[in-house]
Coordinates of C-alpha atoms in Angstrom, one line a residue:
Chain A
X164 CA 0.0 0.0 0.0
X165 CA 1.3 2.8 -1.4
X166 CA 0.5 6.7 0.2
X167 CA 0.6 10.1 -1.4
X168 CA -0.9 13.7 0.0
X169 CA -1.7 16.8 -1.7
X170 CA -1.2 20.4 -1.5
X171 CA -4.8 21.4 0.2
X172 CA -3.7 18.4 3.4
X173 CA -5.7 15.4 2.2
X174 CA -3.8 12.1 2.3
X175 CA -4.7 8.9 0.3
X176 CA -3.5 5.2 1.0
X177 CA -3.8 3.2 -2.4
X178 CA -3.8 -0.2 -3.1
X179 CA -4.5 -1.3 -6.5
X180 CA -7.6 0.7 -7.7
X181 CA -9.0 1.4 -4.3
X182 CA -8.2 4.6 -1.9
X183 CA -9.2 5.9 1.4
X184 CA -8.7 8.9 2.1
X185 CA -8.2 11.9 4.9
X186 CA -7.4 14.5 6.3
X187 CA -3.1 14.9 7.2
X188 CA -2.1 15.7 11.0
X189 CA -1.0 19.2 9.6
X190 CA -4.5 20.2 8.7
X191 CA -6.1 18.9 11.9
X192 CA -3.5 21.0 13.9
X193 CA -4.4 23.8 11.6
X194 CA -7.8 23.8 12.0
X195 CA -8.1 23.0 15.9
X196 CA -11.0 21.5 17.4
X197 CA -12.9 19.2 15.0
X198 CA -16.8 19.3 16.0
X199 CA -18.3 18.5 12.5
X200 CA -17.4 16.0 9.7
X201 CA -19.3 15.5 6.7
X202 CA -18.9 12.6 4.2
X203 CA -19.5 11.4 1.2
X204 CA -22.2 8.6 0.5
X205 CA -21.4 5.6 -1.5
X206 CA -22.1 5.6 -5.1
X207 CA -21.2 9.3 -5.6
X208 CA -18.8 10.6 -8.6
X209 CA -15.9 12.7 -7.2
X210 CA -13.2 14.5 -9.7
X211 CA -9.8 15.4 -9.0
X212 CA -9.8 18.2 -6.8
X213 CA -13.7 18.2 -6.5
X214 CA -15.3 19.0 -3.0
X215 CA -15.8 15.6 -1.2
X216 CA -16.4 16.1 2.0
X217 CA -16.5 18.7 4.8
X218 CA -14.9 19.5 8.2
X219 CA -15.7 22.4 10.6
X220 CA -14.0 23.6 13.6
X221 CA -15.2 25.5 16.1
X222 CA -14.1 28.7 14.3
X223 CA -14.8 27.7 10.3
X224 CA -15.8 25.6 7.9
X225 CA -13.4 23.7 5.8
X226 CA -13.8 21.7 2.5
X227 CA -11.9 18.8 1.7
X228 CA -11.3 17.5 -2.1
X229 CA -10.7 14.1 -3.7
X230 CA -7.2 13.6 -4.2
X231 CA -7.9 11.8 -7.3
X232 CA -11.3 10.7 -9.4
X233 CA -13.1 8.1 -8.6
X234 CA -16.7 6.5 -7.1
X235 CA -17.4 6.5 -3.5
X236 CA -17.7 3.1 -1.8
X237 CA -18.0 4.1 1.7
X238 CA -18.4 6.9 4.1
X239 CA -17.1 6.2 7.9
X240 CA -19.9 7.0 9.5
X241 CA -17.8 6.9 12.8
X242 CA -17.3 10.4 12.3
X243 CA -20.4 12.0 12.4
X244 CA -20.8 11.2 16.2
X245 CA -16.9 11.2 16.8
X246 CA -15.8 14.3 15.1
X247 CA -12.6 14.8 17.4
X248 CA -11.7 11.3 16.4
X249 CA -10.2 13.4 13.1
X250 CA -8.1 15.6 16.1
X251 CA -6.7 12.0 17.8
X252 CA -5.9 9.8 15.1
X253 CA -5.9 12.0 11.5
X254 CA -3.7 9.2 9.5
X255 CA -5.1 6.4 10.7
X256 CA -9.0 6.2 12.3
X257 CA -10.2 9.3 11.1
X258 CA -10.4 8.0 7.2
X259 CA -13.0 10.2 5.5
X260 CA -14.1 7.7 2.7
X261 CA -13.4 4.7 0.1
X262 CA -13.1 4.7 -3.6
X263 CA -12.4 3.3 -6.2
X264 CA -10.4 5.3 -8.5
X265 CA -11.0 5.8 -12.2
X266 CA -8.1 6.9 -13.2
X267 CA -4.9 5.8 -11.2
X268 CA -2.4 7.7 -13.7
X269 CA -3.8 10.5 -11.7
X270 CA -1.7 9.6 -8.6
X271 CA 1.7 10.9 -10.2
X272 CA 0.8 14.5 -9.3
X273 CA 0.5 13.7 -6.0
X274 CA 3.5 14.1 -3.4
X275 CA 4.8 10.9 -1.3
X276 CA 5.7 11.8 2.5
X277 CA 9.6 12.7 2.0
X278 CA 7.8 15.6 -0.3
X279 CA 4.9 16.5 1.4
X280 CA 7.1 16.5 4.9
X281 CA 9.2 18.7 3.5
X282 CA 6.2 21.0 1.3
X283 CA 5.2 21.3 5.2
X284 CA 8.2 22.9 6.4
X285 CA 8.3 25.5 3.9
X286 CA 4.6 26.5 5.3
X287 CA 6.4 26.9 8.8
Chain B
X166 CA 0.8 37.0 6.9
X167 CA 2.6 39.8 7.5
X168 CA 2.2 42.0 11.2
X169 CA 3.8 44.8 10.2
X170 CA 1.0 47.1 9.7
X171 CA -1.1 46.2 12.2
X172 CA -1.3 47.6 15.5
X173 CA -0.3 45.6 18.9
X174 CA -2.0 45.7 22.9
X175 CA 0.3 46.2 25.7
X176 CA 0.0 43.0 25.7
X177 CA 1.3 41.5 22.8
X178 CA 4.6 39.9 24.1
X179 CA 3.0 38.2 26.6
X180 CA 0.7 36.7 23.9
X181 CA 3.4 35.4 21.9
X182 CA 5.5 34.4 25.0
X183 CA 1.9 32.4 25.8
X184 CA 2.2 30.8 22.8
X185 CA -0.6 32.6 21.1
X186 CA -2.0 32.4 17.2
X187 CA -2.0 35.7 16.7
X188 CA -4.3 37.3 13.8
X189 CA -5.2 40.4 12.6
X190 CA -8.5 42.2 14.2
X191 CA -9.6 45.5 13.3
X192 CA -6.3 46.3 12.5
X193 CA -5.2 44.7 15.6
X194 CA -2.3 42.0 16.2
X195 CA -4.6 39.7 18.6
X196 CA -4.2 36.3 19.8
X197 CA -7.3 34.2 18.3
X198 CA -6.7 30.8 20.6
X199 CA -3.4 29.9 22.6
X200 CA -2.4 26.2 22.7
X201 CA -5.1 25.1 24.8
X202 CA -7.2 25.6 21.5
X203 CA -10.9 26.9 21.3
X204 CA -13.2 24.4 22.6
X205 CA -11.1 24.2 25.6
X206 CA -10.6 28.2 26.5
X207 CA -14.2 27.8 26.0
X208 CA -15.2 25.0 28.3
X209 CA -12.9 27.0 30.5
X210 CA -14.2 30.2 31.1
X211 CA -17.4 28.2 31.5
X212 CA -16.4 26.2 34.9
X213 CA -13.1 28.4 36.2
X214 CA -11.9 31.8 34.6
X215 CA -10.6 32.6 31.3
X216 CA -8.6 36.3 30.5
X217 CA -9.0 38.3 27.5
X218 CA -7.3 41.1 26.1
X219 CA -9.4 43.3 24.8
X220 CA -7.1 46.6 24.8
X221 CA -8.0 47.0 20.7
X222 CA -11.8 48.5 22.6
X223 CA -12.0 52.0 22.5
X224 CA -12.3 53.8 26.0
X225 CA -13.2 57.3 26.3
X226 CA -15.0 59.9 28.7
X227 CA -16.6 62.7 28.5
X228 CA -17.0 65.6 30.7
X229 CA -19.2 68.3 30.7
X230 CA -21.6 70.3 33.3
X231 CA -24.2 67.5 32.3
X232 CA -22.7 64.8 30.2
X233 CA -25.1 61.9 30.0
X234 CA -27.8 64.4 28.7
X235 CA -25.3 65.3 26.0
X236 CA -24.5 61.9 25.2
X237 CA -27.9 61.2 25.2
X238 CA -28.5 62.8 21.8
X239 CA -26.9 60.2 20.7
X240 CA -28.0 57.1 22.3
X241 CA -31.0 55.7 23.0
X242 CA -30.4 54.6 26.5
X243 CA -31.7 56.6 30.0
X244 CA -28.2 57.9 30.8
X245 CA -29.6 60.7 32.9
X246 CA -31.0 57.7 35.0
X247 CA -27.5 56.1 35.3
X248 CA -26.4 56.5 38.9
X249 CA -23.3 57.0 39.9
X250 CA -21.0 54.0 39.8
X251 CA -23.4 52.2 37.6
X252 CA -22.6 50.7 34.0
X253 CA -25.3 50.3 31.1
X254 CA -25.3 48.4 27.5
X255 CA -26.3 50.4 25.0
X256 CA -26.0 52.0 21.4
X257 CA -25.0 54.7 18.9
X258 CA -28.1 55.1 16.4
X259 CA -27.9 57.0 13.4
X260 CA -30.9 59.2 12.0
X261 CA -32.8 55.9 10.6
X262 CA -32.5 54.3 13.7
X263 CA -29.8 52.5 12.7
X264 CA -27.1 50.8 15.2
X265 CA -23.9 53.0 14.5
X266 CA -22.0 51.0 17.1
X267 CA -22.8 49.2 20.7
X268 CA -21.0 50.3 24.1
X269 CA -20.8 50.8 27.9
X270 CA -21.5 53.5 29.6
X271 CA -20.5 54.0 33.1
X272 CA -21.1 56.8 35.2
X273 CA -18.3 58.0 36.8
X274 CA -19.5 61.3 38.4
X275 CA -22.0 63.5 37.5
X276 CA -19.9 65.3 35.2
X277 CA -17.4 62.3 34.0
X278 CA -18.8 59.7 31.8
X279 CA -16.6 56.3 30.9
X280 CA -17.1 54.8 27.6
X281 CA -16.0 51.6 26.1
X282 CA -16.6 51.0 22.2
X283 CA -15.8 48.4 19.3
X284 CA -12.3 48.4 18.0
X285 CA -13.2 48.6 14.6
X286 CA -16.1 50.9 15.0
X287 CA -13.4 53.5 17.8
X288 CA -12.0 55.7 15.0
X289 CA -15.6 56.5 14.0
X290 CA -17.2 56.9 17.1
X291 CA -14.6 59.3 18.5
X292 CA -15.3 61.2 15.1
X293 CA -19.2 61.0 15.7
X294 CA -18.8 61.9 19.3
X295 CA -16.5 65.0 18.9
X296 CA -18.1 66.4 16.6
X297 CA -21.9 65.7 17.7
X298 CA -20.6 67.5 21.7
X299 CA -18.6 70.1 20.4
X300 CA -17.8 72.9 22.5
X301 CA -20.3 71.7 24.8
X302 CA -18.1 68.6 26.1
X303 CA -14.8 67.4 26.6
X304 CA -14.4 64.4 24.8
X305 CA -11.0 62.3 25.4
X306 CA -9.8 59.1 23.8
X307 CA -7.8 56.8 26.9
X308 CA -5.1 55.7 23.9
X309 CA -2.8 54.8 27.1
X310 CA -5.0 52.6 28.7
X311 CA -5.2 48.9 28.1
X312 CA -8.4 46.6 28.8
X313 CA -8.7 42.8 29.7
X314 CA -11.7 40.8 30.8
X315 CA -11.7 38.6 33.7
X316 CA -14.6 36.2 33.1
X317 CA -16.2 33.1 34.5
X318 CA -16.9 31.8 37.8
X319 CA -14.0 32.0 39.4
X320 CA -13.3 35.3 38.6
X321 CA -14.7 36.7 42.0
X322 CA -13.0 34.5 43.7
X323 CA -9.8 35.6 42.0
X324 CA -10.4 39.4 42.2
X325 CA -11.4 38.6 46.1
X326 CA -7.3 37.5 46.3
X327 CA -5.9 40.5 44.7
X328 CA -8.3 43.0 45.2
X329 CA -10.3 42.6 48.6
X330 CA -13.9 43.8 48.2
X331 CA -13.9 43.3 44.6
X332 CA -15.9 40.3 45.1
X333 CA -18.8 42.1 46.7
X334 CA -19.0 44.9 43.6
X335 CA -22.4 45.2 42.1
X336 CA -23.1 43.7 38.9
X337 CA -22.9 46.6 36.4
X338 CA -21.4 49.4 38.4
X339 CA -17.8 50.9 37.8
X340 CA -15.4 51.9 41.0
X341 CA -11.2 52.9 41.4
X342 CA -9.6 50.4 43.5
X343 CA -6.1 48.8 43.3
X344 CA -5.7 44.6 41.7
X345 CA -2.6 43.4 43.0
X346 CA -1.3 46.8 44.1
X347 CA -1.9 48.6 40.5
X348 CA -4.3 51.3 39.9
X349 CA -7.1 50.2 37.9
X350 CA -10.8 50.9 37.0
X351 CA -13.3 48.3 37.1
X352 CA -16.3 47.6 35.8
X353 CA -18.4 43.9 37.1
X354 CA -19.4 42.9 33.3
X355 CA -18.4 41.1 30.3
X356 CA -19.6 40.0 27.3
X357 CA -19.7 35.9 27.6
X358 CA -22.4 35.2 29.8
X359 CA -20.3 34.4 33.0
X360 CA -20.3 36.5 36.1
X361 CA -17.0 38.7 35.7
X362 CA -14.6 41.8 35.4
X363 CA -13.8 44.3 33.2
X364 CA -10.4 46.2 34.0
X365 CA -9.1 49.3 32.2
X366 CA -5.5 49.9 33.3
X367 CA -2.5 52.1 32.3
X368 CA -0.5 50.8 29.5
X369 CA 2.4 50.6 31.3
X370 CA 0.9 48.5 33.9
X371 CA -1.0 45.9 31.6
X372 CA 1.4 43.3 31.5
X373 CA 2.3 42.8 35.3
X374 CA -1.4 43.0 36.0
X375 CA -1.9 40.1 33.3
X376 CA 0.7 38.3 35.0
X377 CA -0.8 38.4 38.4
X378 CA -4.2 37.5 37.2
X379 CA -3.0 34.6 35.1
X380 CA -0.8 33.6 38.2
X381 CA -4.0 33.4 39.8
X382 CA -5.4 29.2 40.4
X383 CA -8.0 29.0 37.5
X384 CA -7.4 31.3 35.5
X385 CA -6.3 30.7 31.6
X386 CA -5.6 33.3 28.7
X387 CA -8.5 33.2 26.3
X388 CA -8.4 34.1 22.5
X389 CA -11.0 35.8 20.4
X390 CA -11.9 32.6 19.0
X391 CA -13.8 31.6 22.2
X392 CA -14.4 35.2 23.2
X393 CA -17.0 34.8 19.7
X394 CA -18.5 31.1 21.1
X395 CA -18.7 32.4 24.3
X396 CA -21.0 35.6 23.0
X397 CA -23.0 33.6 20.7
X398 CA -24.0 31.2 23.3
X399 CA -25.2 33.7 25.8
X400 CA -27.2 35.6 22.8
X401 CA -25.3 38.7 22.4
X402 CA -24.7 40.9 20.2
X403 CA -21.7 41.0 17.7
X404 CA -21.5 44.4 15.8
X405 CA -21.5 44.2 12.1
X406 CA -22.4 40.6 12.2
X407 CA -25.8 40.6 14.2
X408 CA -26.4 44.5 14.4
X409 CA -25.5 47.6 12.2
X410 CA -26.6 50.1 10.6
X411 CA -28.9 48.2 8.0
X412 CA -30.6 47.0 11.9
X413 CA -32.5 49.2 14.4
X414 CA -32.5 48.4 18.5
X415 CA -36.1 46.5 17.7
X416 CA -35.3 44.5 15.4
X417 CA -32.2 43.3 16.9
X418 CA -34.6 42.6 20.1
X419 CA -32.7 45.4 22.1
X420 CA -36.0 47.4 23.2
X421 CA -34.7 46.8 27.0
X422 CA -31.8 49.2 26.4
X423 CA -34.4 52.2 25.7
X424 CA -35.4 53.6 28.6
X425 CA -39.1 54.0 29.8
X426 CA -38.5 57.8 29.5
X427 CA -36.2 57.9 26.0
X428 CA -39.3 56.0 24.6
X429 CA -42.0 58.7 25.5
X430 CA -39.8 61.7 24.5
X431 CA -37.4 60.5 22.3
X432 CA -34.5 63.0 21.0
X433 CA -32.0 60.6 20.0
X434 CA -31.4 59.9 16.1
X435 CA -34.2 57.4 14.6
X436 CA -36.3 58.0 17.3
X437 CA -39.0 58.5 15.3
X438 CA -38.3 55.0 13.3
X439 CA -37.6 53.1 16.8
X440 CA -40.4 55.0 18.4
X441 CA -43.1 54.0 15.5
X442 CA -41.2 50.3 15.8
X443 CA -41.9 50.1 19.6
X444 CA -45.3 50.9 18.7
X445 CA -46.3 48.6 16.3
X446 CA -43.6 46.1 16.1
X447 CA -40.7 45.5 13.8
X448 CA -40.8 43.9 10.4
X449 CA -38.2 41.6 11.4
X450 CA -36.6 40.2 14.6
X451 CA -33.1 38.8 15.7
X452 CA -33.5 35.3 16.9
X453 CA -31.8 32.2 18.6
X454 CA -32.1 29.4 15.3
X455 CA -30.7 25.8 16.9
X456 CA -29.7 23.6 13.8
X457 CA -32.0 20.2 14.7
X458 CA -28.8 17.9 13.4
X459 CA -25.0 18.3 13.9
X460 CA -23.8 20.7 10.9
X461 CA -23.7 24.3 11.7
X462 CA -24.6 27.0 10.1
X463 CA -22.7 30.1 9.2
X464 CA -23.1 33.6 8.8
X465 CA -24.9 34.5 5.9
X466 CA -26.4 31.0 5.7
X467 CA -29.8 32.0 4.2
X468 CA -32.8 31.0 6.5
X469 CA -36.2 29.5 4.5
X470 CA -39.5 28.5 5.8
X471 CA -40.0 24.9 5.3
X472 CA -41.3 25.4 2.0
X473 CA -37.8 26.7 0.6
X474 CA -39.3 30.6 0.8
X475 CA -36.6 32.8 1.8
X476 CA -36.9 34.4 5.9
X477 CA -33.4 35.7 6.3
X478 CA -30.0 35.2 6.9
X479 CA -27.9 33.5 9.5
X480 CA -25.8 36.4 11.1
X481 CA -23.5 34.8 13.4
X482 CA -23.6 30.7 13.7
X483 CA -21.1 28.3 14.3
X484 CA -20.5 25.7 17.3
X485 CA -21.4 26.4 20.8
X486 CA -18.9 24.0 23.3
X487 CA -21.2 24.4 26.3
X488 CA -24.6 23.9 23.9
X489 CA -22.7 20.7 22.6
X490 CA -24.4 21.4 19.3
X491 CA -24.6 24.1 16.6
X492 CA -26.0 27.5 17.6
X493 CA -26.9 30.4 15.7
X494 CA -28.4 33.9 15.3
X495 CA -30.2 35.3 12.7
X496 CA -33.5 38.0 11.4
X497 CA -36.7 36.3 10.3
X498 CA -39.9 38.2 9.7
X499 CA -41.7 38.8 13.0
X500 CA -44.0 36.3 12.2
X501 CA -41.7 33.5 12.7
X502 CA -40.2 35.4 15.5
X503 CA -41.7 32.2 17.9
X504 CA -39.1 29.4 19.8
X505 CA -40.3 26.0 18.3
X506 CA -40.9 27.6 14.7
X507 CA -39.7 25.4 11.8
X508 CA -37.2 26.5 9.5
X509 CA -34.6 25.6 7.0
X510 CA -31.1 26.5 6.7
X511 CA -29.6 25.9 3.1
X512 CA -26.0 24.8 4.1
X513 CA -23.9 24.2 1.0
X514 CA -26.8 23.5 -1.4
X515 CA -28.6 21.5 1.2
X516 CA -32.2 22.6 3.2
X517 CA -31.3 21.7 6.7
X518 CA -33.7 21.1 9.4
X519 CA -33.8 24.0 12.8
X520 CA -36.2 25.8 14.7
X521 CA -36.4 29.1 16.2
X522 CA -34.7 29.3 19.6
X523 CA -34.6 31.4 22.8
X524 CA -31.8 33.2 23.3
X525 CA -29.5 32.9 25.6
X526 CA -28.6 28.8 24.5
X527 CA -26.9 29.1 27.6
X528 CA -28.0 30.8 30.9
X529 CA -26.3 33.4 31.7
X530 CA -24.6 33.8 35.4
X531 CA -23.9 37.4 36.5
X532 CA -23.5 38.6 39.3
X533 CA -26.4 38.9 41.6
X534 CA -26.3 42.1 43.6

């Protein structure tokens, strides 16, 4: 399994055609105390860079986009009742949804960690 | 983002040296959360005491032979009522009754009035004020004074420690008296909800009175970031988010602040609008809306009845820690002006389920005495 980020803090872990996806532990530090999550139901078309799900902090509202294209197979629902979960474990528990991609060529213009760790830094 | 431009509080070291975000308010440098984050300067001020800066406010007396009738051409509020030593909420109309800007008013003599105003609304206030009182009152801007809140409550408790007494001041009066051996004036007010303590002291003295009062058990620095949850909880007022001058005192459900004797004779701008307002009613009214599921609602998110017909919008909205659940603010027309009314709030393309609420979401707990 194979993982890349992007630019706007989403992370994806890939393996073969399918994804999950999230948010990174920069953007949950960022944005501070996670009290809403909104995610995508299954069956629904995201593009590259398209709005795919939401998260809100006390303060704002924030959107997140699909890393890469591809059809929603599952939401986690966990986060609807357990918002902070996206706070305690970004990388790992706090997956925002499943897909299967559509077009995995798309995954070159994405960074790997060395890259994003160091795209980070230059933010600091 | 660059600082450079913007203007810093006396206490702006201490911020940073707090470990503050700091962010750019009304052309202020001001700390927006400090690594306790948010929700939990929130939850804090709520159950122990929480300390904000808010030195970017604009204070300012006036002095004349009879101030508060002076002032009182310009406010709707009974300031000829005001005792001495007493503090009251009110607001600067403009000639269509209008909200120019809200403030205190304490009364520090009978010819010595205290004023505290917005930040972003100071310039222009000063401007209105000196030019409306003229040659008929001294008007003078307190650029050396800083201003931080003690809120919550513990903050009696605290104040009782460095300031004997202070615990038995009356809620919304003014007095002099030293906190921890500086010179300080103080009103017993805030603007979260929570009993608490307004102190205006001399710039040079801000940051060693911070320091005492943070060295105090309890008590924890508290960004503007909470400052605006803890406001929107306890139903007040944010200027240029839930009133301004496109909102008059009735519609913005602030008819308490016009005094019994204002409203018979008015003489203060709009009267004639807020008069004919009190009257009959206002078209529209500020009201509590409480999202029924998790998502909140923003400013600006537009209110519908639950047919999709357009109310209103959402002025301020967000999360509210203590409410455990989205809370928000917002005009409808009076008619839906009821707690329990269905509505819909259209959050990014969706018609979400909420009903009218009272304000505040949560009770408030001033002082009593």
């Amino acid at each position: 399994m194979s993982m890349y980020f992007t630019k706007d803090h989403e992370w994806i872990k890939v393996d073969g055609d399918t994804g999950v996806v999230g948010i990174t532990a920069y953007a949950q530090h960022a944005l501070g105390d996670i009290v809403y999550v909104e995610v995508p139901e299954s069956g629904r078309e995201l593009r590259l860079g398209g709005d795919a799900a939401v998260v809100e902090s006390v303060k704002a509202a924030s959107e997140v986009y699909s890393p890469v294209s591809g059809t929603v197979t599952a939401g986690n629902a966990v986060l609807a009742d357990q918002p902070a979960l996206v706070n305690e474990s970004p990388e790992d528990q706090a997956w925002f949804f499943k897909l299967t991609l559509s077009n995995p060529t798309e995954l070159e213009g994405l960074m790997d960690r060395a890259a994003y760790d160091e795209y980070v830094a230059g933010l600091e | 983002m660059s600082d450079t431009a913007l203007l810093t509080t006396p206490l702006d070291a201490l911020h940073r040296e707090l470990g503050a975000k700091m962010v750019a308010f009304a052309g202020y440098a001001m700390p927006v959360q400090y690594p306790l984050g948010v929700l939990g300067e929130h939850l804090h001020t709520r159950k122990s005491a929480g300390l904000f800066d808010v030195s970017h406010m604009g204070q300012v007396t006036i002095e004349a032979d009879d101030p508060a009738a002076l002032l009182e051409t310009l406010v709707p509020g009974d300031v000829q009522g005001l005792a001495v030593g007493r503090t009251r909420y009110s607001v600067f109309t403009n000639d269509a009754g209008g909200i120019l800007d809200d403030l205190m008013i304490s009364k520090l003599s009978p010819t010595k009035l205290f004023l505290v105003v917005n930040a972003a609304c100071k310039d222009a206030d000063f401007a209105h004020m000196a030019a409306a009182l003229a040659g008929k009152a001294t008007v003078t801007r307190l650029d050396g004074r800083a201003l931080m809140a003690l809120q919550g409550p513990k903050a009696a408790a605290v104040m009782a420690k460095l300031a004997p007494g202070a615990e038995a001041q009356g809620f919304m009066s003014i007095a002099e008296y030293a906190v921890a051996g500086i010179p300080c004036l103080v009103t017993r007010s805030g603007y979260t909800g929570e009993d608490g303590f307004e102190i205006s002291v001399a710039n040079a003295e801000a940051e060693k009175l911070a320091r005492a009062l943070l060295a105090a058990e309890g008590v924890a620095p508290i960004g503007l970031g909470a400052r605006d949850s803890l406001r929107l909880e306890a139903g007040l007022c944010l200027y240029g988010s839930d009133i301004d001058t496109a909102t008059t005192p009735v519609e913005a459900r602030l008819n308490w602040i016009i005094g019994k004797r204002r409203r018979e004779q008015g003489g203060f701008p709009g009267a004639a609008i807020i008069q004919k307002q009190l009257a009959e009613g206002a078209p529209r009214l500020r009201v509590g809306i409480k999202p029924d599921g998790r998502a909140p609602a923003r400013a600006h998110t537009q209110i519908t009845d639950v047919d999709g017909t357009p109310l209103g919008e959402i002025t301020s909205g967000g999360f509210g820690p203590s409410a455990d659940g989205p809370v928000a603010m917002g005009y409808v027309p009076a008619g839906f002006a009821v707690p329990g009314m269905p509505v819909k709030l259209v959050v990014r393309g969706k018609a979400l389920d909420a009903h009218v609420a009272l304000l505040p979401f949560v009770p408030h707990s001033y002082h009593k005495g």
